[in-house]
Coordinates of C-alpha atoms and ligand atoms in Angstrom, one line a residue:
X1304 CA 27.7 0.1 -2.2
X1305 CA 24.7 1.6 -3.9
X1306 CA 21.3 1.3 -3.0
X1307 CA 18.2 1.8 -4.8
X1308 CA 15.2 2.1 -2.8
X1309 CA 12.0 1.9 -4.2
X1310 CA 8.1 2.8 -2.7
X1311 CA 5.6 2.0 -5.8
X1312 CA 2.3 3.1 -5.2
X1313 CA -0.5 2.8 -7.2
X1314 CA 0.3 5.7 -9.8
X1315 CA 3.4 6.8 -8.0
X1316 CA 6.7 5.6 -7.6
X1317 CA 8.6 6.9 -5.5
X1318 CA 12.9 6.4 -5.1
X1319 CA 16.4 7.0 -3.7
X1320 CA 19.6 6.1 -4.4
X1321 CA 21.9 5.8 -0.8
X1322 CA 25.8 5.0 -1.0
X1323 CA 25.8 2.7 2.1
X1324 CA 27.4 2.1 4.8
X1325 CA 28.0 6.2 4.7
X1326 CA 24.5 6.1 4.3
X1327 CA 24.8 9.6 1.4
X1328 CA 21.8 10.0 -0.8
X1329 CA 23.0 10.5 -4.1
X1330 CA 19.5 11.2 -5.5
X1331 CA 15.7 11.5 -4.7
X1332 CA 12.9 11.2 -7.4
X1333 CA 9.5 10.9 -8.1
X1334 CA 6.8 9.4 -11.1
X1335 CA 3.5 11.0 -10.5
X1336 CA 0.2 10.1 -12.2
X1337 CA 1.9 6.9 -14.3
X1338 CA -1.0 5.6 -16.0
X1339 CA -1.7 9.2 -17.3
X1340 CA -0.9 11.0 -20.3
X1341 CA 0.0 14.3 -18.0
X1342 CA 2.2 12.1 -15.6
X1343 CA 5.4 14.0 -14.4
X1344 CA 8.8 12.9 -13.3
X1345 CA 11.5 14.7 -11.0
X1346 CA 15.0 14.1 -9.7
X1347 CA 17.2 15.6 -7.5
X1348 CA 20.5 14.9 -7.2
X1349 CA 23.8 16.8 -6.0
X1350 CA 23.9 18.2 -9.4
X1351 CA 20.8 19.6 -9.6
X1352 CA 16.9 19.5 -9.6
X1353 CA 14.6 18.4 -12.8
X1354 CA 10.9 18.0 -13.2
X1355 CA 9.5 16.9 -16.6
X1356 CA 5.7 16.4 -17.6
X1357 CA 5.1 13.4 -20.0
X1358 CA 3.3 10.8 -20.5
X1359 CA 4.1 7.3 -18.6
X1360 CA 1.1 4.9 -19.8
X1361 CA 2.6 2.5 -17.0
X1362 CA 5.0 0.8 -14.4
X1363 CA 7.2 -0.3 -17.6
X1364 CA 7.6 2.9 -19.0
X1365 CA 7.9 4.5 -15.9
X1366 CA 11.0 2.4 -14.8
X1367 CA 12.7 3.2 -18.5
X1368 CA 11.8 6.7 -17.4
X1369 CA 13.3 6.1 -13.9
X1370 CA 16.6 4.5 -15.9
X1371 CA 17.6 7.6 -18.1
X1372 CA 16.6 10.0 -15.5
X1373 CA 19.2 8.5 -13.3
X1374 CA 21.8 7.9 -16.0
X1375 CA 21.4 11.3 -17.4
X1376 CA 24.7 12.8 -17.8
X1377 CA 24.1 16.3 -16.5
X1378 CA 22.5 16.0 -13.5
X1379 CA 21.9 11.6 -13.0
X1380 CA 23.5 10.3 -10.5
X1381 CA 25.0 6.9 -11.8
X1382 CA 27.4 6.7 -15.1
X1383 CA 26.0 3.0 -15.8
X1384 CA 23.0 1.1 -14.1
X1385 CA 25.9 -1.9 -13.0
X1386 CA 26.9 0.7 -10.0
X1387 CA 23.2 -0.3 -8.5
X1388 CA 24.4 -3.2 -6.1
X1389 CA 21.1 -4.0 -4.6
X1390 CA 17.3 -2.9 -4.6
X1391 CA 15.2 -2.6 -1.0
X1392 CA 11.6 -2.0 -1.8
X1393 CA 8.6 -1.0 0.6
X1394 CA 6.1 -3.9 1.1
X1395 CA 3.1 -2.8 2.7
X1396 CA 1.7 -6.2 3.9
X1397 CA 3.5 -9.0 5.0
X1398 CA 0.8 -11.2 6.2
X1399 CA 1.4 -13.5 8.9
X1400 CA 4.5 -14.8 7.0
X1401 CA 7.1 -12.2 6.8
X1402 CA 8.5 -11.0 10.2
X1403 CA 11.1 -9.0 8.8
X1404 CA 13.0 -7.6 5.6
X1405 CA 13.5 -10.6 3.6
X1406 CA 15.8 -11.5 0.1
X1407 CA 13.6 -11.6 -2.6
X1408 CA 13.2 -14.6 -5.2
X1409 CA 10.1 -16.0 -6.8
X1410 CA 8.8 -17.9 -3.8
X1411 CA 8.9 -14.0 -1.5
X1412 CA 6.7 -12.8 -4.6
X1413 CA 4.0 -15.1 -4.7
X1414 CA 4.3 -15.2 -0.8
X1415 CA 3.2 -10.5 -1.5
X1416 CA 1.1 -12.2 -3.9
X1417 CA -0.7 -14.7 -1.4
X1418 CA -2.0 -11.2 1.2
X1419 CA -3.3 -9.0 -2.2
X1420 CA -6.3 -9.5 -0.5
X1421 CA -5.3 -7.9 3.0
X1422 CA -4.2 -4.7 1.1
X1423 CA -5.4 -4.4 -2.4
X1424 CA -4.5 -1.2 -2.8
X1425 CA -1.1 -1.3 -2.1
X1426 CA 0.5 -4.7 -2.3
X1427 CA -0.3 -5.4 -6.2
X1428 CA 1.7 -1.7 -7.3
X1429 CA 4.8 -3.2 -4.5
X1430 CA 4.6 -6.2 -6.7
X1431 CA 4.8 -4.6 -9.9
X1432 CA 7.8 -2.6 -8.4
X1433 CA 9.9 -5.6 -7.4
X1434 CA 9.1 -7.4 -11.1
X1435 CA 10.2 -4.3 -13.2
X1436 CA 13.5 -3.9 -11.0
X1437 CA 14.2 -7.7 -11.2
X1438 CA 13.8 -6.9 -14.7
X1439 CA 16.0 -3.8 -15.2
X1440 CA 18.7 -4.7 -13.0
X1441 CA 18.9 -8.3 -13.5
X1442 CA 20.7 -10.0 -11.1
X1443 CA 21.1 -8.1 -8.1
X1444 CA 19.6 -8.8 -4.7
X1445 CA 16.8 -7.4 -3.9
X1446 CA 15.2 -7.1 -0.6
X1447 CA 11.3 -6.7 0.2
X1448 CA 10.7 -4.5 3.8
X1449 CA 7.4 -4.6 4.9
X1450 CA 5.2 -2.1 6.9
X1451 CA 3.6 -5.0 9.3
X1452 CA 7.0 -6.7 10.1
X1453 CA 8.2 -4.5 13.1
X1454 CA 4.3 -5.5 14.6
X1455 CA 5.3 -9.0 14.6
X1456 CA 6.0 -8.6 18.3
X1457 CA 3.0 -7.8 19.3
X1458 CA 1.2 -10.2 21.6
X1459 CA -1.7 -12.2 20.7
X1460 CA -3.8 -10.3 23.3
X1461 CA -3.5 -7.5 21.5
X1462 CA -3.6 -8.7 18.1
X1463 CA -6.5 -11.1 18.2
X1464 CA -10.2 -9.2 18.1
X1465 CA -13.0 -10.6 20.0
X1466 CA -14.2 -12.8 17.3
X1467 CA -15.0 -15.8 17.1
X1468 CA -11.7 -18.1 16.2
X1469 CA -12.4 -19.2 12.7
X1470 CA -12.7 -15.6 11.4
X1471 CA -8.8 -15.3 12.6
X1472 CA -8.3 -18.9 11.4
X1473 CA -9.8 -18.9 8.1
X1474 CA -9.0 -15.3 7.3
X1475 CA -6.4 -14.4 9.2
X1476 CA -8.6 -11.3 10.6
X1477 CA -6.4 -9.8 13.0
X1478 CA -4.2 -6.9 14.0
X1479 CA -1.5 -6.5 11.2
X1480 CA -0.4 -2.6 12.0
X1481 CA 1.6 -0.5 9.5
X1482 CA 4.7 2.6 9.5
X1483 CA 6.6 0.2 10.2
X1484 CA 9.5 0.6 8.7
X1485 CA 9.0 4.2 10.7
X1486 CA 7.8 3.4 14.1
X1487 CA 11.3 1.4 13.8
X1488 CA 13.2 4.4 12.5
X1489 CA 12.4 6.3 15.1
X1490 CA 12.6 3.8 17.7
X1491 CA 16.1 2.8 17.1
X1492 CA 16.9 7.0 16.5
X1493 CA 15.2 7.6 20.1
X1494 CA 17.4 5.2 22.2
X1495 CA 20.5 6.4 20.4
X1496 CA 19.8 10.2 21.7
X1497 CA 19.0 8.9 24.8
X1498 CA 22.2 7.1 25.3
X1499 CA 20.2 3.7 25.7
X1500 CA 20.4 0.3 24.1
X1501 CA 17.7 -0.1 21.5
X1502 CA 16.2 -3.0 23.3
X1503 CA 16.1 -1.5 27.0
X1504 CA 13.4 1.8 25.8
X1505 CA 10.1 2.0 26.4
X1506 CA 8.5 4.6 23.7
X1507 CA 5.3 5.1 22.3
X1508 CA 5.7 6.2 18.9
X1509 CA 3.7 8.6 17.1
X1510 CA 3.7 9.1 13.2
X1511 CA 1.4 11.3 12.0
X1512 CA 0.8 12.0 8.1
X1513 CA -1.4 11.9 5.7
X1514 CA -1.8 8.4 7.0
X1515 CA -1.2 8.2 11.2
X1516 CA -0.9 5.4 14.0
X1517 CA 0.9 5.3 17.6
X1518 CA 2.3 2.0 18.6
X1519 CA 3.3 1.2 22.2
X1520 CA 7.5 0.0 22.6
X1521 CA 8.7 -2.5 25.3
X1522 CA 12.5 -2.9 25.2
X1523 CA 12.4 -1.9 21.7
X1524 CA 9.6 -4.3 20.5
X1525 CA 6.4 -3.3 19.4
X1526 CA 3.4 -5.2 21.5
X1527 CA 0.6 -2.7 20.3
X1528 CA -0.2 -0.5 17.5
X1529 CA -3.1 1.8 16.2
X1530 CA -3.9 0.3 13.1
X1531 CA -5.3 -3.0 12.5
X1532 CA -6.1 -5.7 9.7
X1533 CA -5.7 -2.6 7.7
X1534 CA -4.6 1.3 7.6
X1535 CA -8.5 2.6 8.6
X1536 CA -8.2 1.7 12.3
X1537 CA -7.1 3.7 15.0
X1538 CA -6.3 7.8 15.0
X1539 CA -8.6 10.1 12.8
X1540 CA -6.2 10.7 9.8
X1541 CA -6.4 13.1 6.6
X1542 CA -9.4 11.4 5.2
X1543 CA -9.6 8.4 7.2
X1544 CA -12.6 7.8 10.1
X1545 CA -9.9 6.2 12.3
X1546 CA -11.8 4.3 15.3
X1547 CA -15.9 4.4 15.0
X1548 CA -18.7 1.8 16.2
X1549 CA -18.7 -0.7 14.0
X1550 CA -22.5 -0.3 14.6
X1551 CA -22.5 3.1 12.4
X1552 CA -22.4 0.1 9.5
X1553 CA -25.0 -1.5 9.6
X1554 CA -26.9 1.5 10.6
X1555 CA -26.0 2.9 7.2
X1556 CA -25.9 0.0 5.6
X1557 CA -29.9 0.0 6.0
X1558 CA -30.0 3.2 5.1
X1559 CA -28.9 2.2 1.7
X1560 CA -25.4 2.6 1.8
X1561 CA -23.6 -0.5 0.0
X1562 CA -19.9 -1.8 1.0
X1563 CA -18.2 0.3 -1.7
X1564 CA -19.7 3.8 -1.2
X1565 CA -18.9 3.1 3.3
X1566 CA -15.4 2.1 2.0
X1567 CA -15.6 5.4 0.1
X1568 CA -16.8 6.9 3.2
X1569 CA -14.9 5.9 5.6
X1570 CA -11.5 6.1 3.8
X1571 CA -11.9 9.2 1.7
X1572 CA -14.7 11.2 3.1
X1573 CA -13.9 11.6 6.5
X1574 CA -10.9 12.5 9.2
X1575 CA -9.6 15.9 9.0
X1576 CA -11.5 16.3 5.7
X1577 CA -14.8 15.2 6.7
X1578 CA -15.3 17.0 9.9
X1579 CA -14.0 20.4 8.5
X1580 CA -16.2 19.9 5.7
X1581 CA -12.7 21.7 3.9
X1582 CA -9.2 20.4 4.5
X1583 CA -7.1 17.4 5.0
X1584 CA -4.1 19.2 5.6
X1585 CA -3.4 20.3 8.9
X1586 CA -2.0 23.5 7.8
X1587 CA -4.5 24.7 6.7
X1588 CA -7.1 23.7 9.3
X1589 CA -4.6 25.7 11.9
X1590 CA -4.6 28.9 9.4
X1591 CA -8.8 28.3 9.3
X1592 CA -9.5 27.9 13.0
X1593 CA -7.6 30.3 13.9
X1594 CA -9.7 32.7 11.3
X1595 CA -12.6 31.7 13.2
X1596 CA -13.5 28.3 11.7
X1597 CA -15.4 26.2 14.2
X1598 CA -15.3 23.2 12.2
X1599 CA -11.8 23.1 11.2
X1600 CA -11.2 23.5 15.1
X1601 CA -13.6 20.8 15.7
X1602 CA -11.7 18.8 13.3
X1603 CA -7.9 19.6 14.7
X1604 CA -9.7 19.0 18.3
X1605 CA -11.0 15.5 17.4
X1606 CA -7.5 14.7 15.9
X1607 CA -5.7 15.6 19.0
X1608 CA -8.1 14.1 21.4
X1609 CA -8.0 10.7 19.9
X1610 CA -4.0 10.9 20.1
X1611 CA -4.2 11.8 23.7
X1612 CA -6.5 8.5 24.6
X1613 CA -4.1 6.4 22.3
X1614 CA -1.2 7.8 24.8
X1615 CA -3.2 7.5 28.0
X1616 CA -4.1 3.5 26.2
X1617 CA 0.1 2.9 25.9
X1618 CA 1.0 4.0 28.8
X1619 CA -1.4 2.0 30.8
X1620 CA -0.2 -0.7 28.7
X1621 CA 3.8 -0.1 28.9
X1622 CA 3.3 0.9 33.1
X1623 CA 7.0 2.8 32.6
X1624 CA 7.2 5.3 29.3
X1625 CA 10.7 6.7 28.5
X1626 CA 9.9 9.0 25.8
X1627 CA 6.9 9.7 23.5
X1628 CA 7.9 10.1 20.3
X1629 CA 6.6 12.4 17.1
X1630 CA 7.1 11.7 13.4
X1631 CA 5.9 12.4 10.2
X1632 CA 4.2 15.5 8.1
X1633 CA 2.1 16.5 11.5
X1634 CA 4.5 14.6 14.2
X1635 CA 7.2 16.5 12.9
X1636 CA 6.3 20.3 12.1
X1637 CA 3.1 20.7 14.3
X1638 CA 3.8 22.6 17.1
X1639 CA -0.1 24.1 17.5
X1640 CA -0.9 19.6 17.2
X1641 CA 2.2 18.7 19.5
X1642 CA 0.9 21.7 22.1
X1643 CA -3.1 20.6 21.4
X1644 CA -2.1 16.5 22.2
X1645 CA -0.2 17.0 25.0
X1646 CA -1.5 19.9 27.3
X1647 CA -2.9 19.0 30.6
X1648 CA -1.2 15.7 30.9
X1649 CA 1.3 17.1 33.5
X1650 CA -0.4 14.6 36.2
X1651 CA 0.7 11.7 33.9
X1652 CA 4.6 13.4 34.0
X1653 CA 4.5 14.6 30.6
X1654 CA 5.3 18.5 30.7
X1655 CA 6.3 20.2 27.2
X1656 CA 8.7 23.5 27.1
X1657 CA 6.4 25.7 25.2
X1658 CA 9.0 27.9 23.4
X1659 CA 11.0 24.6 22.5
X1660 CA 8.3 23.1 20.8
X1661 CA 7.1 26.7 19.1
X1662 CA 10.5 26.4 17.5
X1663 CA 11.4 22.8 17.1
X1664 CA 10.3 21.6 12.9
X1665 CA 11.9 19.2 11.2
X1666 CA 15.3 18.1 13.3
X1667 CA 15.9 15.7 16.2
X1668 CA 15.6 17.2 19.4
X1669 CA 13.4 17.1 22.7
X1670 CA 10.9 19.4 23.8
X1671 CA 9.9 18.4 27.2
X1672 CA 10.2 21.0 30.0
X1673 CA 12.0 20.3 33.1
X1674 CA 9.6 19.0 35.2
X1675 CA 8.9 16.3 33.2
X1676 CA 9.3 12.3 33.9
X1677 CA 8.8 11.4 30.7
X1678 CA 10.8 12.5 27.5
X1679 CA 9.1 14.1 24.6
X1680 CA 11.1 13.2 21.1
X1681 CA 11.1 14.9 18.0
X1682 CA 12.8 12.6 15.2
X1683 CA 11.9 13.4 11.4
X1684 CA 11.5 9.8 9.7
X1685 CA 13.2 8.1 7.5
X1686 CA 11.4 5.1 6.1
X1687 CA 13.6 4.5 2.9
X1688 CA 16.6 4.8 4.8
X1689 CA 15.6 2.6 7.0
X1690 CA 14.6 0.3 4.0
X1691 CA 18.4 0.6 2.3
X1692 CA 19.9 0.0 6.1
X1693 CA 18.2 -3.1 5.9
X1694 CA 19.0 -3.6 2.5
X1695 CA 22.4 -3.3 3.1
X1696 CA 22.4 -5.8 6.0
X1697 CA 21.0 -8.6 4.6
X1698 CA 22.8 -8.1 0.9
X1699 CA 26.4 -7.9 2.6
X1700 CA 26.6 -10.2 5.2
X1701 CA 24.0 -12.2 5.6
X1702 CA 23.5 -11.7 9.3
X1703 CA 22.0 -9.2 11.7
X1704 CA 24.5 -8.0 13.3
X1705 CA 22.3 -5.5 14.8
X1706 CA 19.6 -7.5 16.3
X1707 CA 16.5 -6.1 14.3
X1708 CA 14.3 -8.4 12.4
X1709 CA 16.2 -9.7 9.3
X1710 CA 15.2 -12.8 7.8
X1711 CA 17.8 -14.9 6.8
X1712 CA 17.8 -15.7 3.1
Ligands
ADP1191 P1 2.3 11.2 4.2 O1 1.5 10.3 5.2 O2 1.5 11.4 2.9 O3 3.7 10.8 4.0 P2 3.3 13.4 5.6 O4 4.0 12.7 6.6 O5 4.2 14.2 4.6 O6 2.2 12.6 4.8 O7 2.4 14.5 6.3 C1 1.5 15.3 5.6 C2 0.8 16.2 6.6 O8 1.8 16.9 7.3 C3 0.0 17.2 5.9 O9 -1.4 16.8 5.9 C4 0.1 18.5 6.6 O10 -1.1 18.7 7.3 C5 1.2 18.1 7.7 N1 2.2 19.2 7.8 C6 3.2 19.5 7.1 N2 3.9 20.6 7.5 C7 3.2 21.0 8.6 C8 3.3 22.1 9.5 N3 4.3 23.0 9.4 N4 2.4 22.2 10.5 C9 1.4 21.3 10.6 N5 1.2 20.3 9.8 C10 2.1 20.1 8.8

C-alpha cells in the first residue's frame, strides 16, 4: 500500500510517499515559505528532481500544489491520488492523552486541539495538515504520530518537577519530551544490529539537529529524556539556551526584559548561535575554530560538554548501558562532535576507534574501539519512516503486532 507522510510546520510542509510493507520511497518533497509570495516547492522522485518558486498564499494552496506535483505525469509519482491508501502525519504534542500513534477522526483533532497551548508553534500547522489531507483525500485513514508518545514511559520521578502539585494538576506542567518518533527509530534500529530484542537494550539515545535531546532506554522504554514541558530544555541546540538557572529570569526580567523578548532570547538568540556570536551550524563553527575562532570553539566546547553530563546523568540512571546512540544532522556526520563528546570517558567503558569515527557519515555502523564495554552506534534517522511503519500498522491490521505503542482505534 501507499503511504503519505506528512510533517507541516509552520510555513513548511514537508512529505513522502513510502510503498509499504517494502518500505520504497517513491518520492520526497518540500513547500518552503507558504504564506509567501516567493514560496518554493520541490519533489524528487525516481524519475527525477524539480524545484519551482511561486507563490503559495497558504496550507490550501499549498496541498493543491502538493496534489499536481505528485500527479504530474513526467516525473510525479502516482497516476491518480486513489493510489494514496493512508496518511501518517507528525504530531508534535500529544499531551498527557496520546501514548502512541493513534487513528485519526474528529474527536483525535480536537484532542491536538486541546494541548495548542503546550506547543503553539507547532501543533496548530500539524492541525492544519491533518484537516487539508482529510480534505484532499477524503476517506482514507489517517493516523496522527506524536513526538511525546515514545516518553510516555517515563516514570513519574522523572517527569514531575519539584513544584508544587497544583501547577502539574492544573496545567499539566511536566516533562513531555520530544524526537520521538526518532529516539524510537533508532532504538528499535540499535537492538536489531545488535542481534537483541527491542525490549531487552539499554541505550541512551542521542539526536542532535538543529533541535537536540538524549533520552535514557530501559528494555526499550524511554524513563528519561532531555527535553521537557517543551523543546527549550536540556542540550544547548542551534539557537536554543538548552538548560540555564531559571534565576537568569527574573534577573533579566528586572532588568527590563519582558516574557516575549526572553522567549526570543532564549529560543532564537542563543545555543551554538549565541555563544559564537556567528553560526548555528556546526559546520561551520568546526571550519571557524579551527581558523582560530575562540568563540566558535567555546560554542562547539559548551555543546559537547553538556552532552557528556547528559551521558554521565543516563548512565547513572540506566546502572548497565548497551550502546550509546548518535542521530541526526550533528549525531550523524560529526565526527570532530562525536570525538569532542566522548574523549576521556574510557574510565566509564566508553572507548571510540578514532579512524572509524573520522570516516563513519551518514550509514549504520559502530565506532567504538576494542576496549570498549559499551557500544557506540551510528544510525541516520528516520522519523517519517518511522511515522508510515506506524501508519501501516494500525491502518492494516488493527493490532501491534510488534509491541510498540499503537493505540487501538
Ligand atoms: P533538524 O533538526 O533541522 O532536522 P538536522 O538533523 O538536519 O537538523 O541537523 C542539522 C545540523 O547538522 C546542522 O546544524 C549542521 O550543523 C549539522 N551537520 C550536518 N552535516 C554535518 C557535518 N558533516 N558535520 C557536522 N555537522 C553537520
Amino acid at each position: 500500500m501507499k503511504i503519505l507522510v506528512f510533517n507541516c510546520g509552520s510555513s513548511s510542509i514537508k512529505f513522502k510517499l513510502f510503498l509499504m510493507p517494502q518500505e520504497d520511497l517513491l518520492a520526497e518533497g518540500l513547500l518552503e515559505r507558504v504564506g509567501s509570495e516567493d514560496a518554493y516547492a520541490s519533489l524528487k522522485t525516481p524519475r527525477g528532481k524539480t524545484k519551482k518558486y511561486q507563490e503559495i498564499s497558504d496550507y490550501p494552496a499549498g496541498f493543491i500544489v502538493i496534489k499536481k506535483m505528485l500527479l504530474n505525469p513526467d516525473n510525479g509519482a502516482i497516476n491518480s491520488l486513489s493510489e494514496i491508501n493512508a496518511c501518517g502525519h507528525r504530531v508534535v504534542h500529544g499531551g498527557e492523552s496520546f501514548g502512541g500513534s493513534m487513528p485519526i477522526d474528529d474527536e483525535l483533532e480536537q484532542g491536538i486541539e486541546a494541548v495548542f497551548e503546550l506547543a503553539p508553534l507547532h501543533n496548530p500547522p500539524n492541525l492544519t495538515g491533518i484537516q487539508q489531507a482529510r480534505l484532499m483525500f477524503g476517506d482514507i485513514p489517517q493516523v496522527a504520530c506524536f513526538d511525546t508518545a515514545f516518553h510516555h514511559s517515563i516514570p513519574e520521578v522523572a517527569y514531575r518537577y519539584a513544584l508544587p502539585e497544583k501547577f502539574y494538576s492544573e496545567y499539566q506542567i511536566r516533562r513531555y519530551g520530544f524526537h520521538g518518533m526518532s529516539h524510537q527509530y533508532v532504538a528499535r534500529q540499535a537492538a536489531q544490529m545488535m542481534g537483541s530484542h527491542k525490549y531487552s537494550v539499554n541505550l541512551i539515545t542521542c539526536h542532535l539537529g538543529n533541535g537536540s535531546s538524549v533520552a535514557a532506554i530501559r528494555d526499550g522504554h524511554s524513563v528519561d529524556t532531555s527535553m521537557g514541558l517543551t523543546p527549550l530544555e536540556g542540550l544547548v541546540m542551534g539557537t536554543r539556551s538548552g538548560d540555564l538557572d531559571p534565576g537568569i529570569l527574573f534577573y533579566l526580567n528586572r532588568k527590563g526584559y519582558d516574557t516575549d523578548s526572553l522567549d526570543t532570547l532564549l529560543n532564537k538568540q542563543s545555543g551554538l548561535l549565541g555563544v559564537s556570536g556567528s553560526s548555528n551550524d556546526v559546520r561551520d563553527l568546526e571550519l571557524k575554530a579551527d581558523g582560530g575562532d575562540d568563540r566558535a570553539a567555546l560554542a562547539l566546547n559548551i555543546f559537547a560538554y553538556r552532552i557528556k553530563k547528559y551521558i554521565g546523568a543516563y548512565m547513572a540512571v540506566l546502572n548497565r548501558v548497551d550502546a550509546i546512540v548518535f542521530t541526526g544532522g550533528i549525531g550523524e556526520n560529526g565526527a570532530a562532535m562525536r570525538h569532542r563528546i566522548l574523549s576521556d570517558m574510557d574510565q566509564q567503558g566508553i572507548v571510540i576507534d578514532e579512524m572509524r569515527n573520522e570516516v563513519h557519515a551518514g550509514v549504520p555502523g559502530e565506532i567504538q574501539g576494542p576496549t570498549s564495554r559499551i557500544r557506540v552506534m551510528i544510525i541516520p534517522t528516520n522519523e517519517e519512516l518511522a511515522i508510515a511503519r506506524d501508519t501501516f500498522k494500525l491502518t492494516t491490521k488493527n493490532t501491534d503486532k510488534s509491541g510498540d505503542k499503537i493505540c487501538q482505534p
